[in-house]
Amino acid sequence: MKVKTPLLITLLFLGVQLFGVSGALLDVARAAPAMPVTVASTRAALTPRAGGQMREFRLTASAITYEFVKGQPTTAWAYNNQVPGPELRVREGDLVRVIFTNNLPEPTTIHWHGVNVPTSMDGVPDISQPPVRPGGTFTYEFIATPAGTRWYHAHFAEHKQLQLGLYAPLIIEPREVNTRYDRDYTITFGEWSADALHPDHNQPNGGMGNMMSDDMMGDDMMSTPDDPNVIFTVNGKASPLATRLLVRQGERVRLRFINASAIQKHVIRLEGHTMKITHVDGNPLLPPREVDAIEIGTGERYDVEVTANNPGVWALHCARPGHAERGLKTLVRYEGAADDSRESADTRNTRRFRVWPDTILSQRQAAGETTRPDKQFQLTLSGGMMMGGMMGGDDENTWTINGKAYPNTDPLVVKQGDRVRVQLFNMSMEDHPMHLHGHSFAVLQYDGRPITPMVRDTVTLRHMESYDIEFVADNPGTWFFHCHNAEHMEGGLITLVKYQ
Ligand code: C2O
Ligand code: CU
């Protein structure tokens, strides 16, 4: 290795390999210094990595008539006329070329969330590329890395364009597949709002009433106000339209959850079953954790393994009040089970439910090896009601990093090869799923205590939580680092990571 890779991250990556899932992450760390594909001007020279192939796709965004909710045909904005857009499946190391045409009445771009693409392919308007105008085309090209559950979505007017349907899964298979599943289902959660098409599109804030009635899990009074007019979807359809998932007794089933919602997090449960989390944001979780419910912030992904050992017809749904009723529910049906109308009842004791991430965060964990980062930043996230209160105004939708809203936030200036530590602290009342473009990071500490590291690209900070994350600056360019809640983004919760 030419540059010294931070020990902790190296160990993490080694762990990944020992566990036998894939050498993907290791490759990322190792290839960093020499990787020529990260420079925009070398675009024409992109070639698949050894063993990889050239994969070409065509995507067109256009307005379609679509039924998110039974009996309510409406306008959706869709990739290739479907919501979610087509799932792209490639293998790690493939050269992916996507010829994109925008047939929408307004500009758009595509962001490849969780993929370490060159900065010019990252889809951030005016930073990576000019927005693709109506009638325009753009060719995205990148090497598929790292392996895992990724996704792609519009990165222009996200609030509106995500709620209208511009999102889809992107699965990067590892070079070597060591775990075989009998079924592999991708389950993408979305939002649809009838307001989305209106020019004066803005969400009423739910206010205190909603905040107080939040989670049945009782673990977060503070969250994000829920707009009762927003409908939730599972693979593009609100319950009961959502496609059921078929399993057979004895099967080993993989579910890949993607939260493509513009605003809301969900608490996902599969009645009658536990879920073993094997991957967070597509990256192996070591060791895997067995849970009963998963809190999933916008932008986040969880791969879980379920053993089909409890025949019946089971609800897969969000446990937050009102979310299943507003669409976030489908059914897992065992082959041979009675008809769907007879849902099986879960009789397990809900008091002992283990909810991710709480069960994990409350565990005492051995301190990892600590080494000294090259650069360190502290980011305090604030805004919303706090801001309104402090300013004595009604500026409820200003969201800040260290007191500043984008574009006035201070960029994180790094240089190639730096190991960068970022200490995040959320002093606002709402959740912030913080997403870093172009890099994966290791989550090292929670509330000042070391946790078993996990590699992610998005981490959700709830009220008064803090996380320390670390990444290697191995992908030169200018990158968004922002809250994935589209409303908070609009309100300024964005900063840049800039290479010197
Ligand atoms: Cu998935 Cu900048 O976002
Ligand atoms: Cu936020």
Short mmCIF file of C-alpha atoms and ligand atoms in Angstrom, two decimals:
data_model
loop_
_atom_site.label_atom_id
_atom_site.label_comp_id
_atom_site.label_asym_id
_atom_site.label_seq_id
_atom_site.Cartn_x
_atom_site.Cartn_y
_atom_site.Cartn_z
CA MET A 1 0.00 0.00 0.00
CA LYS A 2 1.41 3.34 -0.98
CA VAL A 3 -0.41 5.49 1.52
CA LYS A 4 -0.90 4.44 5.06
CA THR A 5 -4.50 3.50 5.47
CA PRO A 6 -5.93 4.18 8.90
CA LEU A 7 -5.64 1.09 11.00
CA LEU A 8 -9.21 1.04 12.16
CA ILE A 9 -10.63 1.35 8.74
CA THR A 10 -8.17 -1.22 7.46
CA LEU A 11 -9.25 -3.65 10.16
CA LEU A 12 -12.82 -3.01 9.25
CA PHE A 13 -12.14 -3.70 5.64
CA LEU A 14 -10.12 -6.78 6.50
CA GLY A 15 -13.02 -7.95 8.60
CA VAL A 16 -15.22 -7.61 5.59
CA GLN A 17 -12.94 -9.83 3.64
CA LEU A 18 -12.46 -12.39 6.36
CA PHE A 19 -16.16 -12.60 6.72
CA GLY A 20 -16.07 -13.56 3.11
CA VAL A 21 -18.67 -11.21 1.75
CA SER A 22 -16.45 -9.41 -0.67
CA GLY A 23 -13.19 -7.61 -1.01
CA ALA A 24 -15.07 -4.62 -2.35
CA LEU A 25 -14.41 -2.20 0.43
CA LEU A 26 -10.85 -3.31 0.80
CA ASP A 27 -10.34 -2.56 -2.84
CA VAL A 28 -11.69 0.93 -2.36
CA ALA A 29 -9.21 1.67 0.37
CA ARG A 30 -6.34 0.04 -1.41
CA ALA A 31 -7.00 1.49 -4.82
CA ALA A 32 -7.38 5.01 -3.53
CA PRO A 33 -3.97 6.49 -4.30
CA ALA A 34 -3.71 5.23 -7.84
CA MET A 35 -7.31 5.41 -8.95
CA PRO A 36 -7.37 7.43 -12.15
CA VAL A 37 -11.11 7.16 -12.75
CA THR A 38 -11.94 9.89 -10.28
CA VAL A 39 -10.79 12.70 -12.48
CA ALA A 40 -13.41 14.17 -14.79
CA SER A 41 -11.06 14.63 -17.70
CA THR A 42 -10.23 10.93 -17.82
CA ARG A 43 -13.84 10.08 -18.41
CA ALA A 44 -13.23 8.93 -21.93
CA ALA A 45 -10.59 6.57 -20.63
CA LEU A 46 -12.86 4.69 -18.21
CA THR A 47 -12.56 0.96 -18.65
CA PRO A 48 -14.13 -1.83 -16.63
CA ARG A 49 -11.97 -3.12 -13.82
CA ALA A 50 -10.35 -6.51 -14.30
CA GLY A 51 -13.10 -9.06 -14.76
CA GLY A 52 -15.75 -6.38 -15.16
CA GLN A 53 -17.93 -5.70 -18.16
CA MET A 54 -19.29 -2.71 -19.98
CA ARG A 55 -22.99 -2.31 -19.13
CA GLU A 56 -25.10 0.22 -20.99
CA PHE A 57 -28.57 1.36 -19.95
CA ARG A 58 -31.04 3.90 -21.27
CA LEU A 59 -33.16 5.86 -18.84
CA THR A 60 -35.82 8.35 -19.74
CA ALA A 61 -37.65 10.50 -17.22
CA SER A 62 -41.16 11.48 -18.18
CA ALA A 63 -44.59 12.21 -16.80
CA ILE A 64 -46.96 9.24 -16.75
CA THR A 65 -50.40 8.49 -15.42
CA TYR A 66 -49.95 6.27 -12.44
CA GLU A 67 -51.89 4.81 -9.56
CA PHE A 68 -49.97 5.18 -6.28
CA VAL A 69 -53.24 4.79 -4.43
CA LYS A 70 -56.02 2.44 -5.44
CA GLY A 71 -58.64 4.22 -7.51
CA GLN A 72 -56.71 7.51 -7.72
CA PRO A 73 -54.86 7.73 -11.02
CA THR A 74 -52.58 10.73 -10.94
CA THR A 75 -49.44 12.10 -12.55
CA ALA A 76 -46.14 10.54 -11.58
CA TRP A 77 -42.67 11.37 -12.85
CA ALA A 78 -40.97 8.14 -13.69
CA TYR A 79 -37.82 6.58 -15.08
CA ASN A 80 -38.78 4.36 -18.02
CA ASN A 81 -42.46 4.70 -17.16
CA GLN A 82 -42.28 2.89 -13.85
CA VAL A 83 -42.19 3.75 -10.13
CA PRO A 84 -39.69 2.97 -8.73
CA GLY A 85 -37.57 3.18 -11.88
CA PRO A 86 -35.97 0.00 -13.22
CA GLU A 87 -33.66 -1.81 -10.84
CA LEU A 88 -30.20 -1.79 -12.36
CA ARG A 89 -28.13 -4.84 -11.45
CA VAL A 90 -24.45 -4.83 -12.22
CA ARG A 91 -21.34 -6.43 -10.85
CA GLU A 92 -18.63 -4.72 -8.96
CA GLY A 93 -15.98 -3.42 -11.33
CA ASP A 94 -18.37 -3.12 -14.28
CA LEU A 95 -18.26 0.06 -16.30
CA VAL A 96 -21.78 1.44 -16.14
CA ARG A 97 -22.98 3.79 -18.85
CA VAL A 98 -26.41 5.34 -18.51
CA ILE A 99 -27.72 7.35 -21.42
CA PHE A 100 -30.26 9.60 -19.81
CA THR A 101 -32.99 11.63 -21.52
CA ASN A 102 -35.08 14.19 -19.72
CA ASN A 103 -38.62 14.38 -21.06
CA LEU A 104 -39.95 16.19 -18.00
CA PRO A 105 -41.22 19.76 -18.13
CA GLU A 106 -38.36 20.87 -15.84
CA PRO A 107 -34.63 20.20 -15.37
CA THR A 108 -33.37 17.19 -13.45
CA THR A 109 -30.20 15.20 -12.75
CA ILE A 110 -29.45 11.70 -11.48
CA HIS A 111 -27.42 11.01 -8.35
CA TRP A 112 -25.96 7.52 -7.79
CA HIS A 113 -26.40 7.29 -4.04
CA GLY A 114 -23.71 5.25 -2.31
CA VAL A 115 -21.60 4.76 -5.43
CA ASN A 116 -18.14 6.28 -5.42
CA VAL A 117 -18.48 7.86 -8.84
CA PRO A 118 -16.22 10.53 -10.35
CA THR A 119 -17.30 13.98 -9.21
CA SER A 120 -18.51 14.97 -12.68
CA MET A 121 -20.93 12.01 -12.66
CA ASP A 122 -22.41 12.71 -9.25
CA GLY A 123 -25.54 14.53 -10.42
CA VAL A 124 -25.39 17.57 -8.18
CA PRO A 125 -26.70 20.51 -10.23
CA ASP A 126 -24.04 23.10 -11.02
CA ILE A 127 -21.42 21.32 -8.92
CA SER A 128 -21.08 18.08 -10.89
CA GLN A 129 -22.92 19.14 -14.03
CA PRO A 130 -25.43 21.66 -15.34
CA PRO A 131 -28.96 20.34 -14.81
CA VAL A 132 -30.30 18.35 -17.76
CA ARG A 133 -32.85 20.62 -19.45
CA PRO A 134 -36.22 19.41 -20.73
CA GLY A 135 -35.52 17.50 -23.92
CA GLY A 136 -31.83 17.22 -23.04
CA THR A 137 -29.64 14.17 -22.56
CA PHE A 138 -26.63 13.34 -20.44
CA THR A 139 -24.44 10.26 -20.35
CA TYR A 140 -23.41 9.05 -16.93
CA GLU A 141 -20.40 6.80 -16.74
CA PHE A 142 -18.77 5.26 -13.71
CA ILE A 143 -17.22 2.13 -12.31
CA ALA A 144 -19.64 0.14 -10.16
CA THR A 145 -18.08 0.31 -6.70
CA PRO A 146 -18.43 -0.50 -3.88
CA ALA A 147 -20.63 -3.60 -3.99
CA GLY A 148 -23.97 -3.47 -2.23
CA THR A 149 -27.49 -2.07 -2.21
CA ARG A 150 -27.23 1.37 -3.81
CA TRP A 151 -29.88 3.51 -5.42
CA TYR A 152 -30.33 6.37 -7.83
CA HIS A 153 -32.60 9.36 -7.68
CA ALA A 154 -33.26 12.84 -8.96
CA HIS A 155 -31.01 15.45 -7.38
CA PHE A 156 -32.91 18.50 -8.56
CA ALA A 157 -35.92 19.86 -6.64
CA GLU A 158 -35.71 16.62 -4.61
CA HIS A 159 -38.73 17.32 -2.50
CA LYS A 160 -40.99 17.38 -5.51
CA GLN A 161 -39.15 14.99 -7.83
CA LEU A 162 -38.69 12.25 -5.22
CA GLN A 163 -42.31 12.50 -4.16
CA LEU A 164 -43.39 12.19 -7.79
CA GLY A 165 -41.45 8.95 -8.23
CA LEU A 166 -37.92 9.64 -9.53
CA TYR A 167 -35.99 6.99 -7.60
CA ALA A 168 -34.89 3.39 -8.16
CA PRO A 169 -32.61 0.65 -6.83
CA LEU A 170 -29.10 0.03 -8.11
CA ILE A 171 -27.70 -3.28 -6.95
CA ILE A 172 -23.98 -3.83 -7.28
CA GLU A 173 -23.29 -7.53 -6.87
CA PRO A 174 -19.95 -8.40 -5.31
CA ARG A 175 -17.36 -10.12 -7.53
CA GLU A 176 -17.70 -13.21 -5.42
CA VAL A 177 -21.02 -14.14 -3.95
CA ASN A 178 -20.56 -16.23 -0.83
CA THR A 179 -24.04 -16.24 0.59
CA ARG A 180 -26.82 -17.71 -1.48
CA TYR A 181 -30.38 -16.73 -0.89
CA ASP A 182 -33.50 -18.46 -2.09
CA ARG A 183 -35.14 -15.09 -2.67
CA ASP A 184 -33.73 -11.62 -3.05
CA TYR A 185 -36.39 -8.91 -2.79
CA THR A 186 -35.70 -5.22 -3.12
CA ILE A 187 -38.22 -3.15 -1.17
CA THR A 188 -38.15 0.57 -1.83
CA PHE A 189 -40.16 2.89 0.39
CA GLY A 190 -41.44 6.07 -1.21
CA GLU A 191 -43.69 9.01 -0.56
CA TRP A 192 -46.34 10.49 -2.73
CA SER A 193 -48.00 13.82 -2.13
CA ALA A 194 -50.90 15.23 -4.11
CA ASP A 195 -49.26 18.62 -3.51
CA ALA A 196 -46.10 17.61 -5.27
CA LEU A 197 -47.18 18.94 -8.65
CA HIS A 198 -48.40 22.27 -7.36
CA PRO A 199 -46.06 25.17 -7.99
CA ASP A 200 -46.42 26.44 -4.42
CA HIS A 201 -45.41 23.04 -3.16
CA ASN A 202 -44.55 23.24 0.48
CA GLN A 203 -45.30 20.99 3.36
CA PRO A 204 -47.29 22.22 6.30
CA ASN A 205 -45.35 21.57 9.47
CA GLY A 206 -47.16 19.07 11.60
CA GLY A 207 -46.49 20.98 14.80
CA MET A 208 -46.41 19.72 18.34
CA GLY A 209 -49.48 17.51 18.15
CA ASN A 210 -47.91 15.20 15.64
CA MET A 211 -44.52 15.24 17.23
CA MET A 212 -45.90 14.12 20.53
CA SER A 213 -47.82 11.21 19.11
CA ASP A 214 -44.79 9.95 17.29
CA ASP A 215 -43.32 6.52 17.78
CA MET A 216 -45.06 3.54 19.28
CA MET A 217 -41.59 2.42 20.16
CA GLY A 218 -41.53 5.37 22.52
CA ASP A 219 -37.90 6.04 21.84
CA ASP A 220 -38.11 9.32 20.06
CA MET A 221 -40.51 12.01 20.97
CA MET A 222 -38.58 14.29 18.71
CA SER A 223 -38.55 13.37 15.11
CA THR A 224 -39.83 15.01 11.98
CA PRO A 225 -43.34 16.39 11.83
CA ASP A 226 -45.53 14.15 9.79
CA ASP A 227 -47.71 15.58 7.04
CA PRO A 228 -50.92 13.55 7.07
CA ASN A 229 -51.49 14.32 3.38
CA VAL A 230 -48.45 12.34 2.34
CA ILE A 231 -49.06 8.75 1.29
CA PHE A 232 -46.41 6.08 1.76
CA THR A 233 -45.61 3.46 -0.83
CA VAL A 234 -43.87 0.10 -1.02
CA ASN A 235 -42.27 -0.42 -4.42
CA GLY A 236 -44.37 2.42 -5.78
CA LYS A 237 -47.76 1.33 -4.46
CA ALA A 238 -49.67 2.20 -1.32
CA SER A 239 -51.23 -0.67 0.60
CA PRO A 240 -53.28 -2.63 -0.40
CA LEU A 241 -51.92 -2.20 -3.94
CA ALA A 242 -48.34 -3.06 -2.95
CA THR A 243 -47.09 -6.30 -4.45
CA ARG A 244 -47.01 -9.18 -2.02
CA LEU A 245 -43.85 -11.13 -1.41
CA LEU A 246 -43.99 -14.85 -1.83
CA VAL A 247 -41.83 -17.20 0.22
CA ARG A 248 -41.71 -20.92 0.86
CA GLN A 249 -41.20 -22.54 4.22
CA GLY A 250 -37.54 -23.16 5.00
CA GLU A 251 -36.22 -20.58 2.57
CA ARG A 252 -33.49 -18.11 3.33
CA VAL A 253 -34.81 -14.76 2.16
CA ARG A 254 -32.95 -11.54 1.61
CA LEU A 255 -34.84 -8.26 1.83
CA ARG A 256 -33.12 -5.08 0.73
CA PHE A 257 -34.85 -2.06 2.24
CA ILE A 258 -34.27 1.33 0.62
CA ASN A 259 -35.84 4.45 2.09
CA ALA A 260 -36.38 6.70 -0.91
CA SER A 261 -38.80 8.98 0.91
CA ALA A 262 -38.26 12.69 0.59
CA ILE A 263 -38.93 13.39 4.26
CA GLN A 264 -39.97 10.58 6.57
CA LYS A 265 -38.18 7.80 8.35
CA HIS A 266 -39.89 4.51 9.02
CA VAL A 267 -39.70 1.76 11.63
CA ILE A 268 -39.92 -1.45 9.63
CA ARG A 269 -41.26 -4.67 11.07
CA LEU A 270 -42.03 -8.04 9.64
CA GLU A 271 -44.68 -9.61 11.85
CA GLY A 272 -43.92 -13.10 13.10
CA HIS A 273 -40.22 -12.94 12.24
CA THR A 274 -36.94 -11.51 13.36
CA MET A 275 -34.63 -9.89 10.84
CA LYS A 276 -30.89 -10.35 10.76
CA ILE A 277 -29.24 -7.17 9.51
CA THR A 278 -26.36 -8.20 7.27
CA HIS A 279 -25.64 -4.87 5.54
CA VAL A 280 -26.06 -1.18 6.38
CA ASP A 281 -26.20 1.13 3.38
CA GLY A 282 -25.09 -1.87 1.33
CA ASN A 283 -21.93 -2.49 3.34
CA PRO A 284 -21.44 -5.63 5.44
CA LEU A 285 -22.36 -5.25 9.10
CA LEU A 286 -19.96 -7.17 11.31
CA PRO A 287 -21.18 -8.99 13.18
CA PRO A 288 -24.70 -9.16 11.72
CA ARG A 289 -27.40 -8.16 14.24
CA GLU A 290 -30.74 -9.81 14.91
CA VAL A 291 -33.56 -7.31 15.50
CA ASP A 292 -37.34 -7.04 15.54
CA ALA A 293 -37.66 -3.63 13.91
CA ILE A 294 -35.44 -1.25 11.99
CA GLU A 295 -35.55 2.51 12.04
CA ILE A 296 -34.63 3.62 8.55
CA GLY A 297 -33.93 7.26 7.75
CA THR A 298 -34.29 8.74 4.28
CA GLY A 299 -31.47 7.66 2.01
CA GLU A 300 -30.52 4.70 4.22
CA ARG A 301 -30.57 1.05 3.23
CA TYR A 302 -30.68 -2.17 5.25
CA ASP A 303 -30.22 -5.68 3.90
CA VAL A 304 -31.75 -8.27 6.16
CA GLU A 305 -31.88 -12.02 6.15
CA VAL A 306 -35.13 -13.67 7.15
CA THR A 307 -35.59 -17.35 7.73
CA ALA A 308 -39.02 -18.40 6.51
CA ASN A 309 -39.93 -20.52 9.49
CA ASN A 310 -43.40 -19.33 10.43
CA PRO A 311 -45.98 -20.12 7.74
CA GLY A 312 -48.82 -17.67 7.27
CA VAL A 313 -49.59 -14.29 5.77
CA TRP A 314 -47.57 -11.63 7.54
CA ALA A 315 -47.57 -7.86 7.45
CA LEU A 316 -44.35 -6.12 6.49
CA HIS A 317 -45.03 -2.57 7.55
CA CYS A 318 -43.99 0.62 9.29
CA ALA A 319 -44.75 0.67 13.00
CA ARG A 320 -44.97 4.44 13.32
CA PRO A 321 -48.52 5.59 14.06
CA GLY A 322 -50.55 6.00 10.91
CA HIS A 323 -47.86 4.95 8.46
CA ALA A 324 -49.24 1.49 7.64
CA GLU A 325 -52.72 3.01 7.30
CA ARG A 326 -51.30 5.59 4.94
CA GLY A 327 -49.85 2.93 2.70
CA LEU A 328 -46.62 1.60 4.17
CA LYS A 329 -47.52 -2.02 4.32
CA THR A 330 -47.36 -5.13 2.23
CA LEU A 331 -47.76 -8.83 2.93
CA VAL A 332 -45.33 -11.69 2.99
CA ARG A 333 -47.26 -14.76 1.99
CA TYR A 334 -46.04 -18.31 2.41
CA GLU A 335 -46.74 -20.61 -0.48
CA GLY A 336 -49.74 -22.73 0.31
CA ALA A 337 -51.02 -20.29 2.94
CA ALA A 338 -54.65 -19.35 2.99
CA ASP A 339 -55.75 -16.33 1.06
CA ASP A 340 -54.31 -12.88 1.78
CA SER A 341 -57.34 -11.61 3.57
CA ARG A 342 -56.44 -13.65 6.63
CA GLU A 343 -53.43 -11.93 8.09
CA SER A 344 -51.58 -13.92 10.73
CA ALA A 345 -51.37 -12.49 14.22
CA ASP A 346 -48.01 -11.93 15.87
CA THR A 347 -48.22 -13.01 19.46
CA ARG A 348 -44.69 -12.23 20.47
CA ASN A 349 -44.11 -9.96 23.45
CA THR A 350 -43.63 -6.49 21.99
CA ARG A 351 -42.06 -5.18 25.19
CA ARG A 352 -38.91 -7.04 24.44
CA PHE A 353 -38.57 -5.91 20.88
CA ARG A 354 -35.13 -4.98 19.75
CA VAL A 355 -35.22 -1.90 17.60
CA TRP A 356 -32.28 -0.86 15.46
CA PRO A 357 -30.32 1.29 16.19
CA ASP A 358 -31.28 1.54 19.87
CA THR A 359 -30.35 -1.99 20.82
CA ILE A 360 -26.96 -1.49 19.26
CA LEU A 361 -26.26 1.92 20.67
CA SER A 362 -27.10 0.88 24.19
CA GLN A 363 -24.62 -2.00 24.15
CA ARG A 364 -21.25 -1.45 25.77
CA GLN A 365 -18.61 -1.99 23.19
CA ALA A 366 -14.91 -2.48 23.23
CA ALA A 367 -12.98 0.59 22.23
CA GLY A 368 -11.42 0.24 18.82
CA GLU A 369 -7.89 1.19 18.01
CA THR A 370 -7.72 4.95 17.74
CA THR A 371 -5.34 6.67 15.44
CA ARG A 372 -5.03 10.31 14.74
CA PRO A 373 -6.93 11.75 11.81
CA ASP A 374 -5.24 14.20 9.47
CA LYS A 375 -8.17 16.56 9.54
CA GLN A 376 -10.91 16.99 12.07
CA PHE A 377 -14.17 18.91 11.79
CA GLN A 378 -17.01 19.54 14.20
CA LEU A 379 -20.41 20.16 12.72
CA THR A 380 -23.35 21.21 14.85
CA LEU A 381 -26.70 20.83 13.14
CA SER A 382 -29.44 23.21 14.10
CA GLY A 383 -32.42 25.13 12.83
CA GLY A 384 -36.14 24.65 12.50
CA MET A 385 -38.03 25.64 15.59
CA MET A 386 -34.75 26.47 17.32
CA MET A 387 -33.93 28.94 14.63
CA GLY A 388 -37.40 30.44 14.64
CA GLY A 389 -37.20 30.77 18.38
CA MET A 390 -33.75 32.29 18.47
CA MET A 391 -34.46 34.73 15.71
CA GLY A 392 -37.84 35.56 17.16
CA GLY A 393 -39.16 35.07 13.66
CA ASP A 394 -41.05 32.43 11.78
CA ASP A 395 -38.05 31.09 9.94
CA GLU A 396 -38.99 27.52 10.67
CA ASN A 397 -37.41 26.13 7.58
CA THR A 398 -33.89 27.42 7.99
CA TRP A 399 -31.51 24.60 8.83
CA THR A 400 -27.89 25.23 9.68
CA ILE A 401 -24.44 23.72 10.10
CA ASN A 402 -22.42 25.62 12.69
CA GLY A 403 -24.98 28.40 12.52
CA LYS A 404 -24.81 28.86 8.74
CA ALA A 405 -27.16 27.79 5.99
CA TYR A 406 -25.95 26.69 2.56
CA PRO A 407 -24.47 28.25 0.46
CA ASN A 408 -22.90 30.14 3.37
CA THR A 409 -21.74 27.01 5.21
CA ASP A 410 -17.97 26.52 5.59
CA PRO A 411 -16.69 23.75 3.31
CA LEU A 412 -14.60 20.89 4.69
CA VAL A 413 -11.32 21.41 2.91
CA VAL A 414 -9.30 18.21 2.57
CA LYS A 415 -6.49 16.91 0.47
CA GLN A 416 -6.13 13.58 -1.24
CA GLY A 417 -5.06 10.83 1.12
CA ASP A 418 -6.28 12.62 4.26
CA ARG A 419 -8.02 10.63 6.90
CA VAL A 420 -10.89 12.93 7.81
CA ARG A 421 -12.78 12.78 11.09
CA VAL A 422 -16.12 14.55 11.35
CA GLN A 423 -17.89 14.98 14.65
CA LEU A 424 -21.57 15.52 14.06
CA PHE A 425 -23.95 16.80 16.70
CA ASN A 426 -27.66 17.42 16.27
CA MET A 427 -28.99 20.08 18.61
CA SER A 428 -32.20 20.61 16.64
CA MET A 429 -35.54 18.98 17.35
CA GLU A 430 -35.71 16.92 14.16
CA ASP A 431 -33.79 13.99 12.69
CA HIS A 432 -31.01 14.60 10.20
CA PRO A 433 -29.97 11.71 7.95
CA MET A 434 -26.56 13.02 6.90
CA HIS A 435 -25.29 11.75 3.57
CA LEU A 436 -21.80 12.14 2.14
CA HIS A 437 -21.43 11.95 -1.62
CA GLY A 438 -18.61 10.08 -3.34
CA HIS A 439 -17.23 8.30 -0.26
CA SER A 440 -18.14 5.66 2.27
CA PHE A 441 -17.36 6.48 5.88
CA ALA A 442 -16.83 4.48 9.05
CA VAL A 443 -19.09 5.33 11.99
CA LEU A 444 -16.76 5.15 14.99
CA GLN A 445 -18.43 6.77 17.97
CA TYR A 446 -21.91 7.40 19.27
CA ASP A 447 -22.39 10.08 21.91
CA GLY A 448 -18.67 10.09 22.62
CA ARG A 449 -18.39 6.33 23.10
CA PRO A 450 -16.72 3.98 20.65
CA ILE A 451 -19.07 1.60 18.88
CA THR A 452 -18.27 -1.41 16.75
CA PRO A 453 -17.45 0.42 13.52
CA MET A 454 -19.78 0.19 10.58
CA VAL A 455 -19.33 1.50 7.07
CA ARG A 456 -22.12 3.71 5.76
CA ASP A 457 -22.84 6.61 3.44
CA THR A 458 -25.75 8.02 5.44
CA VAL A 459 -26.16 8.28 9.20
CA THR A 460 -29.26 9.54 10.94
CA LEU A 461 -28.80 11.81 13.95
CA ARG A 462 -31.81 12.15 16.16
CA HIS A 463 -32.36 14.99 18.64
CA MET A 464 -29.22 15.60 20.75
CA GLU A 465 -27.33 12.66 19.29
CA SER A 466 -23.74 12.82 18.15
CA TYR A 467 -21.73 10.56 15.88
CA ASP A 468 -18.07 10.59 14.91
CA ILE A 469 -17.43 9.41 11.41
CA GLU A 470 -14.24 8.99 9.44
CA PHE A 471 -13.46 8.69 5.77
CA VAL A 472 -10.40 8.55 3.57
CA ALA A 473 -10.21 11.38 1.05
CA ASP A 474 -9.70 9.16 -1.96
CA ASN A 475 -12.01 10.68 -4.55
CA PRO A 476 -10.95 14.19 -5.55
CA GLY A 477 -13.56 16.76 -6.40
CA THR A 478 -16.26 18.80 -4.76
CA TRP A 479 -18.89 16.81 -2.93
CA PHE A 480 -22.20 17.43 -1.24
CA PHE A 481 -22.47 16.48 2.42
CA HIS A 482 -26.05 17.08 3.44
CA CYS A 483 -29.19 16.12 5.26
CA HIS A 484 -31.25 13.79 3.08
CA ASN A 485 -34.53 15.23 4.34
CA ALA A 486 -35.44 17.27 1.26
CA GLU A 487 -37.09 19.95 3.32
CA HIS A 488 -33.98 20.41 5.43
CA MET A 489 -31.85 20.50 2.30
CA GLU A 490 -34.02 23.24 0.90
CA GLY A 491 -33.58 24.99 4.23
CA GLY A 492 -29.79 24.99 3.95
CA LEU A 493 -28.52 21.85 5.71
CA ILE A 494 -25.77 21.23 3.20
CA THR A 495 -22.03 21.70 3.18
CA LEU A 496 -19.29 20.78 0.75
CA VAL A 497 -16.25 18.57 1.01
CA LYS A 498 -13.67 20.23 -1.20
CA TYR A 499 -10.29 18.84 -2.20
CA GLN A 500 -7.49 21.40 -2.18
CU1 C2O B 1 -29.27 10.47 -2.03
CU2 C2O B 1 -27.36 14.16 -2.21
O1 C2O B 1 -28.36 12.33 -2.11
CU CU B 2 -32.25 17.24 8.37
#
